[in-house]
Amino acid sequence: MRIGELAERTGVSVRALRYYEEQGLLTGERSQSGQRHYPDEAVNRVRLIQQFYAAGISSASILEMLPCVMTGVASPEVLATLHGHRSSVVRQIEELQETLRQLDSVIAGAARSHESGVPCQPG
């Protein structure tokens, strides 16, 4: 598939896909006319890269992890890096859960205020 189709199927901009390629995260073949062509598996790879980026993982770390993702084989160093990223994601999830609890509390207070006509209490 061409880069535009990959962008459409993944929701990632063409510019971002070019960046992924520059960073070595994504590879495609060039046609004789110079157009980029990617295999169907590139869709899953781009989605994985996006998930890692969303978790705050750098392109250098993603590049280090991708061979493990593709082959299932990891050096002790890569395994340690993976565990470190996992711990970071767990912390992010815990923080988001706390944010969700706080938001639920605000929503409940706002709903009570709306139903009773009594303004929300700060706090």
mmCIF file with all atom_site columns, N, CA, C and O in Angstrom, residues 105-121:
data_model
loop_
_atom_site.group_PDB
_atom_site.id
_atom_site.type_symbol
_atom_site.label_atom_id
_atom_site.label_alt_id
_atom_site.label_comp_id
_atom_site.label_asym_id
_atom_site.label_entity_id
_atom_site.label_seq_id
_atom_site.pdbx_PDB_ins_code
_atom_site.Cartn_x
_atom_site.Cartn_y
_atom_site.Cartn_z
_atom_site.occupancy
_atom_site.B_iso_or_equiv
_atom_site.pdbx_formal_charge
_atom_site.auth_seq_id
_atom_site.auth_comp_id
_atom_site.auth_asym_id
_atom_site.auth_atom_id
_atom_site.pdbx_PDB_model_num
ATOM 1  N N  . SER A 1 105 ? -16.207 12.374 41.163 1.00 0.00 ? 105 SER A N  1
ATOM 2  C CA . SER A 1 105 ? -16.648 13.129 42.329 1.00 0.00 ? 105 SER A CA 1
ATOM 3  C C  . SER A 1 105 ? -17.190 14.497 41.916 1.00 0.00 ? 105 SER A C  1
ATOM 4  O O  . SER A 1 105 ? -18.237 14.945 42.406 1.00 0.00 ? 105 SER A O  1
ATOM 5  N N  . VAL A 1 106 ? -16.486 15.159 41.016 1.00 0.00 ? 106 VAL A N  1
ATOM 6  C CA . VAL A 1 106 ? -16.937 16.472 40.530 1.00 0.00 ? 106 VAL A CA 1
ATOM 7  C C  . VAL A 1 106 ? -18.262 16.327 39.787 1.00 0.00 ? 106 VAL A C  1
ATOM 8  O O  . VAL A 1 106 ? -19.187 17.128 39.972 1.00 0.00 ? 106 VAL A O  1
ATOM 9  N N  . ILE A 1 107 ? -18.376 15.299 38.965 1.00 0.00 ? 107 ILE A N  1
ATOM 10 C CA . ILE A 1 107 ? -19.622 15.074 38.219 1.00 0.00 ? 107 ILE A CA 1
ATOM 11 C C  . ILE A 1 107 ? -20.780 14.824 39.183 1.00 0.00 ? 107 ILE A C  1
ATOM 12 O O  . ILE A 1 107 ? -21.868 15.369 39.013 1.00 0.00 ? 107 ILE A O  1
ATOM 13 N N  . ALA A 1 108 ? -20.540 13.996 40.197 1.00 0.00 ? 108 ALA A N  1
ATOM 14 C CA . ALA A 1 108 ? -21.593 13.710 41.174 1.00 0.00 ? 108 ALA A CA 1
ATOM 15 C C  . ALA A 1 108 ? -22.029 14.995 41.881 1.00 0.00 ? 108 ALA A C  1
ATOM 16 O O  . ALA A 1 108 ? -23.232 15.237 42.059 1.00 0.00 ? 108 ALA A O  1
ATOM 17 N N  . GLY A 1 109 ? -21.070 15.828 42.281 1.00 0.00 ? 109 GLY A N  1
ATOM 18 C CA . GLY A 1 109 ? -21.402 17.096 42.928 1.00 0.00 ? 109 GLY A CA 1
ATOM 19 C C  . GLY A 1 109 ? -22.163 18.026 42.004 1.00 0.00 ? 109 GLY A C  1
ATOM 20 O O  . GLY A 1 109 ? -23.134 18.673 42.407 1.00 0.00 ? 109 GLY A O  1
ATOM 21 N N  . ALA A 1 110 ? -21.756 18.067 40.761 1.00 0.00 ? 110 ALA A N  1
ATOM 22 C CA . ALA A 1 110 ? -22.427 18.931 39.787 1.00 0.00 ? 110 ALA A CA 1
ATOM 23 C C  . ALA A 1 110 ? -23.849 18.434 39.521 1.00 0.00 ? 110 ALA A C  1
ATOM 24 O O  . ALA A 1 110 ? -24.780 19.235 39.384 1.00 0.00 ? 110 ALA A O  1
ATOM 25 N N  . ALA A 1 111 ? -24.027 17.108 39.473 1.00 0.00 ? 111 ALA A N  1
ATOM 26 C CA . ALA A 1 111 ? -25.360 16.547 39.247 1.00 0.00 ? 111 ALA A CA 1
ATOM 27 C C  . ALA A 1 111 ? -26.278 16.863 40.433 1.00 0.00 ? 111 ALA A C  1
ATOM 28 O O  . ALA A 1 111 ? -27.448 17.243 40.244 1.00 0.00 ? 111 ALA A O  1
ATOM 29 N N  . ARG A 1 112 ? -25.753 16.721 41.664 1.00 0.00 ? 112 ARG A N  1
ATOM 30 C CA . ARG A 1 112 ? -26.551 17.060 42.855 1.00 0.00 ? 112 ARG A CA 1
ATOM 31 C C  . ARG A 1 112 ? -26.931 18.539 42.818 1.00 0.00 ? 112 ARG A C  1
ATOM 32 O O  . ARG A 1 112 ? -28.070 18.909 43.125 1.00 0.00 ? 112 ARG A O  1
ATOM 33 N N  . SER A 1 113 ? -25.989 19.377 42.457 1.00 0.00 ? 113 SER A N  1
ATOM 34 C CA . SER A 1 113 ? -26.223 20.816 42.372 1.00 0.00 ? 113 SER A CA 1
ATOM 35 C C  . SER A 1 113 ? -27.298 21.114 41.341 1.00 0.00 ? 113 SER A C  1
ATOM 36 O O  . SER A 1 113 ? -28.208 21.917 41.594 1.00 0.00 ? 113 SER A O  1
ATOM 37 N N  . HIS A 1 114 ? -27.212 20.478 40.214 1.00 0.00 ? 114 HIS A N  1
ATOM 38 C CA . HIS A 1 114 ? -28.177 20.695 39.130 1.00 0.00 ? 114 HIS A CA 1
ATOM 39 C C  . HIS A 1 114 ? -29.574 20.269 39.578 1.00 0.00 ? 114 HIS A C  1
ATOM 40 O O  . HIS A 1 114 ? -30.556 20.976 39.328 1.00 0.00 ? 114 HIS A O  1
ATOM 41 N N  . GLU A 1 115 ? -29.669 19.124 40.249 1.00 0.00 ? 115 GLU A N  1
ATOM 42 C CA . GLU A 1 115 ? -30.978 18.596 40.683 1.00 0.00 ? 115 GLU A CA 1
ATOM 43 C C  . GLU A 1 115 ? -31.573 19.422 41.840 1.00 0.00 ? 115 GLU A C  1
ATOM 44 O O  . GLU A 1 115 ? -32.779 19.628 41.879 1.00 0.00 ? 115 GLU A O  1
ATOM 45 N N  . SER A 1 116 ? -30.715 19.894 42.740 1.00 0.00 ? 116 SER A N  1
ATOM 46 C CA . SER A 1 116 ? -31.215 20.604 43.937 1.00 0.00 ? 116 SER A CA 1
ATOM 47 C C  . SER A 1 116 ? -31.288 22.117 43.747 1.00 0.00 ? 116 SER A C  1
ATOM 48 O O  . SER A 1 116 ? -31.964 22.804 44.512 1.00 0.00 ? 116 SER A O  1
ATOM 49 N N  . GLY A 1 117 ? -30.560 22.627 42.802 1.00 0.00 ? 117 GLY A N  1
ATOM 50 C CA . GLY A 1 117 ? -30.495 24.078 42.607 1.00 0.00 ? 117 GLY A CA 1
ATOM 51 C C  . GLY A 1 117 ? -29.533 24.758 43.564 1.00 0.00 ? 117 GLY A C  1
ATOM 52 O O  . GLY A 1 117 ? -29.405 25.971 43.556 1.00 0.00 ? 117 GLY A O  1
ATOM 53 N N  . VAL A 1 118 ? -28.838 23.960 44.374 1.00 0.00 ? 118 VAL A N  1
ATOM 54 C CA . VAL A 1 118 ? -27.866 24.507 45.321 1.00 0.00 ? 118 VAL A CA 1
ATOM 55 C C  . VAL A 1 118 ? -26.493 24.473 44.649 1.00 0.00 ? 118 VAL A C  1
ATOM 56 O O  . VAL A 1 118 ? -26.077 23.423 44.154 1.00 0.00 ? 118 VAL A O  1
ATOM 57 N N  . PRO A 1 119 ? -25.769 25.587 44.626 1.00 0.00 ? 119 PRO A N  1
ATOM 58 C CA . PRO A 1 119 ? -24.460 25.615 43.952 1.00 0.00 ? 119 PRO A CA 1
ATOM 59 C C  . PRO A 1 119 ? -23.497 24.570 44.536 1.00 0.00 ? 119 PRO A C  1
ATOM 60 O O  . PRO A 1 119 ? -23.562 24.226 45.725 1.00 0.00 ? 119 PRO A O  1
ATOM 61 N N  . CYS A 1 120 ? -22.601 24.108 43.701 1.00 0.00 ? 120 CYS A N  1
ATOM 62 C CA . CYS A 1 120 ? -21.542 23.182 44.125 1.00 0.00 ? 120 CYS A CA 1
ATOM 63 C C  . CYS A 1 120 ? -20.680 23.866 45.188 1.00 0.00 ? 120 CYS A C  1
ATOM 64 O O  . CYS A 1 120 ? -20.435 25.078 45.107 1.00 0.00 ? 120 CYS A O  1
ATOM 65 N N  . GLN A 1 121 ? -20.241 23.082 46.131 1.00 0.00 ? 121 GLN A N  1
ATOM 66 C CA . GLN A 1 121 ? -19.355 23.606 47.171 1.00 0.00 ? 121 GLN A CA 1
ATOM 67 C C  . GLN A 1 121 ? -17.913 23.450 46.693 1.00 0.00 ? 121 GLN A C  1
ATOM 68 O O  . GLN A 1 121 ? -17.531 22.391 46.209 1.00 0.00 ? 121 GLN A O  1
#
